[in-house]
Tab-separated table of C-alpha atoms in Angstrom:
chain	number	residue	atom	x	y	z
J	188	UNK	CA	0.000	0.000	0.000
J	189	UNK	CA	2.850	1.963	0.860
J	190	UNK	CA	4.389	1.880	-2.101
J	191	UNK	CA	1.447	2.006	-4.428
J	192	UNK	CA	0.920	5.263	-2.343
J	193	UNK	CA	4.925	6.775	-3.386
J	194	UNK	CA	4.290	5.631	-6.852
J	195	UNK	CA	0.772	7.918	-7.147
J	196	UNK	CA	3.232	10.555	-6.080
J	197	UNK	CA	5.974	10.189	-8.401
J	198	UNK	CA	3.166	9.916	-11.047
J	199	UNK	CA	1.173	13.194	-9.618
J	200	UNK	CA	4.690	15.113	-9.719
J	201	UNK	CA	5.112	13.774	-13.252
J	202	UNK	CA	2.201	14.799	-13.963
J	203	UNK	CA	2.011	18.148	-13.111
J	204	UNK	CA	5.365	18.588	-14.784
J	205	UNK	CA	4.041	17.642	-18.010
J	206	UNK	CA	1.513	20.064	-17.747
J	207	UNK	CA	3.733	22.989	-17.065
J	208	UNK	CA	5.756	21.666	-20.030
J	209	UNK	CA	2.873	21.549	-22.314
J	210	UNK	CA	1.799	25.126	-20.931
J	211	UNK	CA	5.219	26.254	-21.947
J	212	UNK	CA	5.666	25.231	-25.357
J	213	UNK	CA	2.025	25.574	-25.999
J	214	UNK	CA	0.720	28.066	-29.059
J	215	UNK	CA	0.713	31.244	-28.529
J	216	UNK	CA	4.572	31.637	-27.897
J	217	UNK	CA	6.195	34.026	-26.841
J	218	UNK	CA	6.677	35.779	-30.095
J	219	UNK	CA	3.139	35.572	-30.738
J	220	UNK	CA	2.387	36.942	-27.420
J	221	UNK	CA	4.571	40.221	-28.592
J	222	UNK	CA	3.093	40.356	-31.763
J	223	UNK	CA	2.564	44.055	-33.112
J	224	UNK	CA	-1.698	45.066	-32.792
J	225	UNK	CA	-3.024	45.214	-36.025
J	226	UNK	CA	-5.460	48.074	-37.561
J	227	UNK	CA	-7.040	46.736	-40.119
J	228	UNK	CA	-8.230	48.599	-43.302
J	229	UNK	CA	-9.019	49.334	-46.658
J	230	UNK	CA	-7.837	51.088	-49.702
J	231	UNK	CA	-9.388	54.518	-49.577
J	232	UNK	CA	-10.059	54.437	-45.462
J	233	UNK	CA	-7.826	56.259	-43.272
J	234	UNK	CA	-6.533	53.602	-40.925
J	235	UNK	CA	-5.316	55.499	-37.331
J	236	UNK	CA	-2.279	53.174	-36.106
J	237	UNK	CA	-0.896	54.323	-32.413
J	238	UNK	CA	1.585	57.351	-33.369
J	239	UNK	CA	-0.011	58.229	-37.501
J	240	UNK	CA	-2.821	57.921	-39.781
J	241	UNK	CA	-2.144	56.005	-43.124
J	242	UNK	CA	-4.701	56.084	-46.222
J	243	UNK	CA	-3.970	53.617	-49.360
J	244	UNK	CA	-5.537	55.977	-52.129
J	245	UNK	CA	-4.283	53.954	-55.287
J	246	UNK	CA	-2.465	50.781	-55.861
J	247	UNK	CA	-1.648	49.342	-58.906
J	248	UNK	CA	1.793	46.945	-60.170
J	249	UNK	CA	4.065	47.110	-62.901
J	250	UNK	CA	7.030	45.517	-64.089
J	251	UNK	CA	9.555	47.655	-63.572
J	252	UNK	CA	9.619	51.192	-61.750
J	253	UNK	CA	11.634	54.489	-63.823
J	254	UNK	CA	13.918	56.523	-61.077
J	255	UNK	CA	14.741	59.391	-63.141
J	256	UNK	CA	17.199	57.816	-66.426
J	257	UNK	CA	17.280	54.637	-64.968
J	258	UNK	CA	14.742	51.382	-65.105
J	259	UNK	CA	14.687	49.237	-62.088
J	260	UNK	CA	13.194	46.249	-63.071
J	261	UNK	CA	12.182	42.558	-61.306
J	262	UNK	CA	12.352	39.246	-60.918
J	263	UNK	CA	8.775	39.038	-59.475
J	264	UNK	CA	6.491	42.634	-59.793
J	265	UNK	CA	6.725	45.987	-57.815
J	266	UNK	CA	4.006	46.617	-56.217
J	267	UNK	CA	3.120	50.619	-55.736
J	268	UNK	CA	0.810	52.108	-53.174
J	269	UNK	CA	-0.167	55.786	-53.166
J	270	UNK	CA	-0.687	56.847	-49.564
J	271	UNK	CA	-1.711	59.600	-47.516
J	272	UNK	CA	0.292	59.817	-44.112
J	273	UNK	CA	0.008	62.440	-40.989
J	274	UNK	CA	1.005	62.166	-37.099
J	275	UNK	CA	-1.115	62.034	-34.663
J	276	UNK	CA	0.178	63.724	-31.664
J	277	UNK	CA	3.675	64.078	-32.122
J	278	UNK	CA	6.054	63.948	-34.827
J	279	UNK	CA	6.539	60.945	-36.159
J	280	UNK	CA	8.079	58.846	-39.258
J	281	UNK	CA	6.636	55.857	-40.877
J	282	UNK	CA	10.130	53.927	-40.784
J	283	UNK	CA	8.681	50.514	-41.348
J	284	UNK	CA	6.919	49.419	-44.559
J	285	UNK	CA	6.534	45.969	-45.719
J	286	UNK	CA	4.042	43.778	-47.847
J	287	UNK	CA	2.672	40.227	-45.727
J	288	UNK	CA	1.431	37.691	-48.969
J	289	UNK	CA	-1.522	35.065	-47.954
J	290	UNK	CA	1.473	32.334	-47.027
J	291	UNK	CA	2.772	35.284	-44.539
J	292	UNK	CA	5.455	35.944	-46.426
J	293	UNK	CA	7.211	39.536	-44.937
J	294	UNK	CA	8.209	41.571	-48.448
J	295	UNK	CA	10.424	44.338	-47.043
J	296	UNK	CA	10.920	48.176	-48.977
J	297	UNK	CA	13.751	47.530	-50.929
J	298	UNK	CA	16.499	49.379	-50.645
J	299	UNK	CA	17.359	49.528	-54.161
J	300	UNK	CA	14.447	52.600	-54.735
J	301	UNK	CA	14.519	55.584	-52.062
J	302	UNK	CA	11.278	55.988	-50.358
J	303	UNK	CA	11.294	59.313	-48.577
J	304	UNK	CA	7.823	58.468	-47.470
J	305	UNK	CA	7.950	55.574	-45.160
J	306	UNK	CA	12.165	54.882	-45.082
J	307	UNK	CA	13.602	58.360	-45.291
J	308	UNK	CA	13.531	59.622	-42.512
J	309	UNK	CA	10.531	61.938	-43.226
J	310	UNK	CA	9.280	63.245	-39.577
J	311	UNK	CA	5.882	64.609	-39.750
J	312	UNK	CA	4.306	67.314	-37.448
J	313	UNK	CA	0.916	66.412	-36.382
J	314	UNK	CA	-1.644	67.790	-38.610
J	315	UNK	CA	0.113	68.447	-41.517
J	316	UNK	CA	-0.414	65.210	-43.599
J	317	UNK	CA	2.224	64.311	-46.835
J	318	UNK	CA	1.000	62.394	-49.727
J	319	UNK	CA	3.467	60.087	-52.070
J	320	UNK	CA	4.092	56.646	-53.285
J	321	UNK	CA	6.015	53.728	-51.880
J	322	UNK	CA	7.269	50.733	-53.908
J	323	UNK	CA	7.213	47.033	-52.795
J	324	UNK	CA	8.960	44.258	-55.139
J	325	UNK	CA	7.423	40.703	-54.168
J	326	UNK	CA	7.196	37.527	-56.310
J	327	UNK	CA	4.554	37.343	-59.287
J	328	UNK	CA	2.447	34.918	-57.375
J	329	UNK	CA	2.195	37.050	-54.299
J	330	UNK	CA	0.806	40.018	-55.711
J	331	UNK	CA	-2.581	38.962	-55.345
J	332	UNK	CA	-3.172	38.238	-51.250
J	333	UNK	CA	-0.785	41.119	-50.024
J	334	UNK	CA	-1.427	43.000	-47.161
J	335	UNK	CA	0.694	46.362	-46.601
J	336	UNK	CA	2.390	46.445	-43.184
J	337	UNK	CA	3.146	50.300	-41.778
J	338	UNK	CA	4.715	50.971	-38.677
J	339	UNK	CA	6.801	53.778	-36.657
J	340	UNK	CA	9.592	52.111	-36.193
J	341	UNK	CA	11.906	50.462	-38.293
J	342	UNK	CA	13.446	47.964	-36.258
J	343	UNK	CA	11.312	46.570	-33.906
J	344	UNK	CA	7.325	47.159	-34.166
J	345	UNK	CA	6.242	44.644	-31.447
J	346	UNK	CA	3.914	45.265	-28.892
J	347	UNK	CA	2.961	48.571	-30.874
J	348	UNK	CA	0.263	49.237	-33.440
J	349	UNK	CA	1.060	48.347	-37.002
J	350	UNK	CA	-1.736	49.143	-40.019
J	351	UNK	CA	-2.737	46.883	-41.709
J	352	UNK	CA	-4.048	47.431	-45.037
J	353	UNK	CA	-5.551	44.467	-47.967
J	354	UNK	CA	-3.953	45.644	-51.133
J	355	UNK	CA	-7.113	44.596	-53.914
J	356	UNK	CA	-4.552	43.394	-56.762
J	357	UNK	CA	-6.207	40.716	-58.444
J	358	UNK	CA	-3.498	38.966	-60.596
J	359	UNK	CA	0.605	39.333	-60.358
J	360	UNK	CA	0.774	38.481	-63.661
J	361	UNK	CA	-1.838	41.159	-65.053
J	362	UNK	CA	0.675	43.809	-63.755
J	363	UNK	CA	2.181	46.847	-66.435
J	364	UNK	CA	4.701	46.079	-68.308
J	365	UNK	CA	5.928	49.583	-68.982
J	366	UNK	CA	8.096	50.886	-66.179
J	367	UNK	CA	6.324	53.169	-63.765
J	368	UNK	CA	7.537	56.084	-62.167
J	369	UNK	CA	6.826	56.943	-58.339
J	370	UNK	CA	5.291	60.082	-56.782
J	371	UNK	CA	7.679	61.725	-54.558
J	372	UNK	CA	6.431	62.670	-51.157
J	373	UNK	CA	4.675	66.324	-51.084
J	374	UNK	CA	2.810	68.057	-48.042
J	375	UNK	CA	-1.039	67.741	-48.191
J	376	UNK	CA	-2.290	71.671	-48.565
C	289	UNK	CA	-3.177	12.708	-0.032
C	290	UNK	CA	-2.988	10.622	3.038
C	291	UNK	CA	-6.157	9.830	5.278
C	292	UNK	CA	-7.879	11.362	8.239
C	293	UNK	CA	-4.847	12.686	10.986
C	294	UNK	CA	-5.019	11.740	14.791
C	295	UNK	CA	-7.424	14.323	15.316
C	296	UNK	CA	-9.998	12.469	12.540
C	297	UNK	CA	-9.574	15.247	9.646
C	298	UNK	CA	-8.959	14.688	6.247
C	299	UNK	CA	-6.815	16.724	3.587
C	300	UNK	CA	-9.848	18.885	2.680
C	301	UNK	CA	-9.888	20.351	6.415
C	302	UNK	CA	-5.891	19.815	7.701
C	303	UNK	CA	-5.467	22.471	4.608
C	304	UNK	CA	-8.782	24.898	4.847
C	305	UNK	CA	-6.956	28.044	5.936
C	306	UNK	CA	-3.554	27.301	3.344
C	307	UNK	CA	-6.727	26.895	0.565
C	308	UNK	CA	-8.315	30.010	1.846
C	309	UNK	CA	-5.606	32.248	2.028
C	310	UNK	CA	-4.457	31.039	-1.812
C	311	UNK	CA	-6.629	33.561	-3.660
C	312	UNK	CA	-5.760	36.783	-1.547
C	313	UNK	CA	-2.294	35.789	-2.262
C	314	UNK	CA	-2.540	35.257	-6.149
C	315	UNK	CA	-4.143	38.293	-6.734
C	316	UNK	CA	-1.549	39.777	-4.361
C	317	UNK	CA	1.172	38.523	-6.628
C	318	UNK	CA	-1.076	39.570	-9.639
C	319	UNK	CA	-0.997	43.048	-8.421
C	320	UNK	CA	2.540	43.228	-7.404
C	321	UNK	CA	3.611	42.336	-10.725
C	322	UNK	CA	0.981	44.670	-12.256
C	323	UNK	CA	2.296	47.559	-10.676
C	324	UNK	CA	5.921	46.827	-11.352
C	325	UNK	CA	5.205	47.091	-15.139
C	326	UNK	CA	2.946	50.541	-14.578
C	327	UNK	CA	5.949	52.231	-12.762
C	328	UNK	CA	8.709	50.923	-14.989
C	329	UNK	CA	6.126	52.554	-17.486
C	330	UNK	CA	5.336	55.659	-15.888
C	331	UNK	CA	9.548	56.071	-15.295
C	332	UNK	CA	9.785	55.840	-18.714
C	333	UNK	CA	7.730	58.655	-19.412
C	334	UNK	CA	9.824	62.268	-18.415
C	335	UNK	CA	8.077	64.502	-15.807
C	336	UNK	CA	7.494	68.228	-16.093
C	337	UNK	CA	9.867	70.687	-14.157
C	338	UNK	CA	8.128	74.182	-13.810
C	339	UNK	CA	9.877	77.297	-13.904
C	340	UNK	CA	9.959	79.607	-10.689
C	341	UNK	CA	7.399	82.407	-9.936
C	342	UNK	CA	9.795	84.701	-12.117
C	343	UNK	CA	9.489	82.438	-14.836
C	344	UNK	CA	13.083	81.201	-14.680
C	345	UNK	CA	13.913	77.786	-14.136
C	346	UNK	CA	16.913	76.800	-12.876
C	347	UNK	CA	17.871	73.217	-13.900
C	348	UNK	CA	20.789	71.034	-16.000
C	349	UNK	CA	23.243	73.752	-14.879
C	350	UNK	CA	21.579	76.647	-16.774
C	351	UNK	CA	18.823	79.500	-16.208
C	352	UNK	CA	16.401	79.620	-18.409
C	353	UNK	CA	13.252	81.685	-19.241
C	354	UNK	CA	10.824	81.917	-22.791
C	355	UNK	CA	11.626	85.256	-23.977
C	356	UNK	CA	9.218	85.346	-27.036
C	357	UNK	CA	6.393	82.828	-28.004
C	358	UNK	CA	4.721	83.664	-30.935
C	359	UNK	CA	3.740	83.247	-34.897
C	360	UNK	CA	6.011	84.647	-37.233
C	361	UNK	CA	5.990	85.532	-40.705
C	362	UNK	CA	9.436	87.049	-41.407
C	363	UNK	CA	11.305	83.926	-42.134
C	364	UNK	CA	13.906	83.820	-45.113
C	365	UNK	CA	15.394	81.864	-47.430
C	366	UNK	CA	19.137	82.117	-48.424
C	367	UNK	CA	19.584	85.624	-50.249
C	368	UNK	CA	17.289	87.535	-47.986
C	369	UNK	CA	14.872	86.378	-50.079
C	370	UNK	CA	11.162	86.142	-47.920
C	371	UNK	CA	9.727	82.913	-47.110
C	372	UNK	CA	6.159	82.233	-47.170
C	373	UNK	CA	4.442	80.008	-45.114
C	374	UNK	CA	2.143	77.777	-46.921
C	375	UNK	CA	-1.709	78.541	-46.175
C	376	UNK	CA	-2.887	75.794	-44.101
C	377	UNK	CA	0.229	76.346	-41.182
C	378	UNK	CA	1.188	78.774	-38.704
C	379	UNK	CA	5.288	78.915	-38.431
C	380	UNK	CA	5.998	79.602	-34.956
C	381	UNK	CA	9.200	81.026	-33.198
C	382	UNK	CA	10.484	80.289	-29.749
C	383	UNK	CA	13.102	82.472	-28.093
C	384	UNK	CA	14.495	81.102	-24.559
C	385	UNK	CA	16.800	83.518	-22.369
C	386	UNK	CA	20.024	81.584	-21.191
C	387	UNK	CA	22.066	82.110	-18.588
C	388	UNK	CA	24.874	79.661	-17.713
C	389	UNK	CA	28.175	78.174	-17.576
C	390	UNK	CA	30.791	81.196	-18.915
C	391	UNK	CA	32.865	78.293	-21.237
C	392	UNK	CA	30.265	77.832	-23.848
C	393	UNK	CA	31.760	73.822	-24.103
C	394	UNK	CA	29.891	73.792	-20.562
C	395	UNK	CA	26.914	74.320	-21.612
C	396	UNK	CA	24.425	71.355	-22.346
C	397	UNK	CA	22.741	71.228	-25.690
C	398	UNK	CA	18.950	70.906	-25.762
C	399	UNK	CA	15.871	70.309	-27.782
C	400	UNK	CA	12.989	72.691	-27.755
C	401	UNK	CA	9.266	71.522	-28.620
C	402	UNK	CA	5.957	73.230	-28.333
C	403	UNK	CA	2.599	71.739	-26.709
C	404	UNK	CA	-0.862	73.281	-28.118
C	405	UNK	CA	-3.886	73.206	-26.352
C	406	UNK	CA	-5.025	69.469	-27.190
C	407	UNK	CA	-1.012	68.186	-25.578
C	408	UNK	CA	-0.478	67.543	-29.288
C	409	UNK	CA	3.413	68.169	-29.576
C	410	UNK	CA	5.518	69.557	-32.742
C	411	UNK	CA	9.461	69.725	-33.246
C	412	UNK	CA	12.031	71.907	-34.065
C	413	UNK	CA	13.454	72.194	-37.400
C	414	UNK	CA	10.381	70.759	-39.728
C	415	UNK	CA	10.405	69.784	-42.873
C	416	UNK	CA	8.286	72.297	-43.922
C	417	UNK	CA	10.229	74.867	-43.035
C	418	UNK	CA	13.332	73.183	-44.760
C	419	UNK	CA	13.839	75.840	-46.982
C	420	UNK	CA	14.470	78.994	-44.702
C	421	UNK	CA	17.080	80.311	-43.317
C	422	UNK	CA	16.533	79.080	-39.479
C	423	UNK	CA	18.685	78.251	-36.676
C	424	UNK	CA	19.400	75.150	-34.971
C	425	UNK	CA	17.495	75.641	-31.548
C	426	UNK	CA	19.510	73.628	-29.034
C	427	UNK	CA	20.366	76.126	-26.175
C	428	UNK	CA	24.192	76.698	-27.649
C	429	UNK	CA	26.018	79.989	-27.154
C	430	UNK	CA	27.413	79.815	-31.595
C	431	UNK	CA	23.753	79.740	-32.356
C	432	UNK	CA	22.911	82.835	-30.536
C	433	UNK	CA	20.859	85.738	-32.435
C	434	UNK	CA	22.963	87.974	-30.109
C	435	UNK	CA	26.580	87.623	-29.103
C	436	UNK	CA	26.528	85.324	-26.350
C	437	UNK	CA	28.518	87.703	-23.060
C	438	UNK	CA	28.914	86.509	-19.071
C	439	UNK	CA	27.227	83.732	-19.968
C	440	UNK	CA	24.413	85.221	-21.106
C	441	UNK	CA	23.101	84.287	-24.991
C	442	UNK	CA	19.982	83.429	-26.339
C	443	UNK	CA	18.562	79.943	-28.819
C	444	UNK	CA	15.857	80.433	-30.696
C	445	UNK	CA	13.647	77.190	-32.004
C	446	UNK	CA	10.875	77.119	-35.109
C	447	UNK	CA	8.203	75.187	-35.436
C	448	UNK	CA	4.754	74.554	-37.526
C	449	UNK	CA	1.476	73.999	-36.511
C	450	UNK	CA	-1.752	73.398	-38.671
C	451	UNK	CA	-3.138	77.082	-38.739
C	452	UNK	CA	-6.020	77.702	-35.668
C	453	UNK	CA	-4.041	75.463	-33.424
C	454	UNK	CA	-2.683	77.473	-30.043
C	455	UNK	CA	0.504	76.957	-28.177
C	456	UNK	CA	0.277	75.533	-24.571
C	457	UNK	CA	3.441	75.293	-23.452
C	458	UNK	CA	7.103	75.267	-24.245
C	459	UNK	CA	9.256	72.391	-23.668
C	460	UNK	CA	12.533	71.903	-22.672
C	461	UNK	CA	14.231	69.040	-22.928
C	462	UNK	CA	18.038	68.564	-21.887
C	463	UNK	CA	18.740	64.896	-22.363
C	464	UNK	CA	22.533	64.683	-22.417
C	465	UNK	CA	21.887	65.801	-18.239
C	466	UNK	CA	18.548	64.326	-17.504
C	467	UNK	CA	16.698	61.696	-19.175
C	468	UNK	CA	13.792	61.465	-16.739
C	469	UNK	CA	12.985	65.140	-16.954
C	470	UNK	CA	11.759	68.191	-18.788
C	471	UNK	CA	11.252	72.042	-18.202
C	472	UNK	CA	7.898	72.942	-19.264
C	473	UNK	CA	6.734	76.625	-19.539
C	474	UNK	CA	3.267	76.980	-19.762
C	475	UNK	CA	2.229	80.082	-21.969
């Protein structure tokens, strides 16, 4: 009796250490617990994230994108957003722009185009809005199930609000062949 | 979980008050911990230092006072040539009095913000006003509109605002002395 008694024990202690192991490595981690909170929105809807507003106005894709003489083109598409972007209460810079695909697939501003907009280092007073265009390059196949990613800050954006906004491109493969040129950033009058 | 003890009670009753007092203590720890992340938070955040009666506050080695708060419309771009603010903006200028260390190396650099009426806050040196001729307003003797003497020189900060918006305060912020800490001049 005695020892069926130590070897409930053992079993209750191995038990219960189980459990905290399974609680441990359980979903969500701890990466998902520091995830960024999403603001979710559409093209045309201004979309207020933590520190700035962002509106999508126009998307569309092309093949390559024109910087001045030169033609930058792809392996995949580039995918260009026309946005509208202000601070809310105190100056702030969009540093962090990236495209997620339907896999999750992160698609990063390249730094092969300049993108005063959202990577350089454009510091906006609160109230006075800028308007421009930002360039993504992803893989053909991801251009239709991309989301655009926009935070503050450029290195780390968890536990802070990120927007989130569904980019309505259709079909990678439908994008413009003819190279596109970019808007440069201008202050909303 | 053995049986009943000498006196006849089982588990259930040997450990009533050790279950009873559990829940008091969990949502002690609960709370401990909860408050340990609100004041690590609330240390991050700088507090407000107010000037004396005289308007001068003395703080980061240097006395300081806001000698002139106001819009302005006399900015310039390189040649003398006027600068005009766009429509929808005020352009603001801040001029802070500054008295301190004699050996201009001594005296601590700063950054100068402005506060409207809503706490909204707006920096120095915007892009908007990229194109005039403005000076860099962080409290150094060099960048003084008047020839810095005894210690005495002036900095003078820009800023812009959407037009109709009013100035609160001025803000002072010297963070190569204090990180935790601001001089704030309401208006």
């Amino acid at each position: 009796m005695k020892l069926l008694r130590r070897l409930g024990t053992a079993a209750f202690v191995l038990a219960a250490l189980a459990a905290g192991q399974a609680v441990v490595s359980a979903e969500p981690n701890l990466n998902h617990a520091l995830r960024p909170f999403p603001v979710a929105g559409e093209v045309g809807a201004e979309v207020a994230a933590r520190t700035f507003t962002a509106r999508v106005q126009l998307v569309r894709c092309a093949a390559a994108l024109r910087i001045g003489e030169h033609v930058l083109d792809t392996q995949g598409v580039w995918i260009v957003a026309k946005l509208r972007v202000g601070a809310r209460f105190k100056p702030t810079s969009i540093a962090y722009a990236a495209a997620r695909d339907g896999a999750g697939k992160v698609y990063q501003t390249s730094d092969r185009v300049s993108l005063d907009l959202v990577s350089g280092g454009l510091t906006m007073q609160p109230g006075l809005p800028y308007e421009g265009e930002i360039a993504i390059e992803v893989p053909t196949a991801s251009a239709g199930s991309l989301t655009l990613l926009l935070a503050d800050n450029s290195l780390d954006q968890r536990m802070d609000s990120m927007a989130e906004i569904r980019l309505p491109i259709s079909d990678g493969s439908a994008c413009s062949a003819e190279p596109t040129t970019l808007l440069a950033p201008k202050a909303v009058s | 979980m053995r049986g009943p003890d000498s006196l006849g009670r089982g588990w259930w009753r040997r450990n009533l008050w050790g279950l009873v007092a559990l829940l008091p203590m969990l949502a002690l720890m609960l709370a401990a911990a909860g408050y340990s992340d609100l004041e690590f938070w609330q240390r991050g955040k700088p507090a407000a230092v107010l000037p004396a009666a005289d308007g001068v506050a003395d703080f980061a080695g240097v006395r300081v006072r806001v000698a002139e708060l106001a819009p302005t419309t006399d900015l310039k771009r390189g040649g003398d040539r006027p600068f005009v603010v766009p429509d929808n903006m005020t352009a603001w200028r801040v001029v802070l009095d500054i008295e301190g260390p004699t050996d201009p190396k001594q005296v601590p650099f700063c950054s100068i913000s402005i506060e409207d009426t809503a706490g909204i806050l707006y920096a120095d040196q915007p892009r908007e006003l990229s194109s005039a001729r403005i000076p860099f307003g962080n409290c150094q003797p060099d960048n003084s509109p008047v020839p810095a003497a005894s210690g005495r020189h002036q900095t003078v900060a820009h800023f812009v605002t959407p037009r109709g918006v009013d100035i609160a305060a001025v803000r002072v912020f010297f963070g190569g002395v204090d990180q935790t800490r601001y001089v704030r001049f309401d208006r």
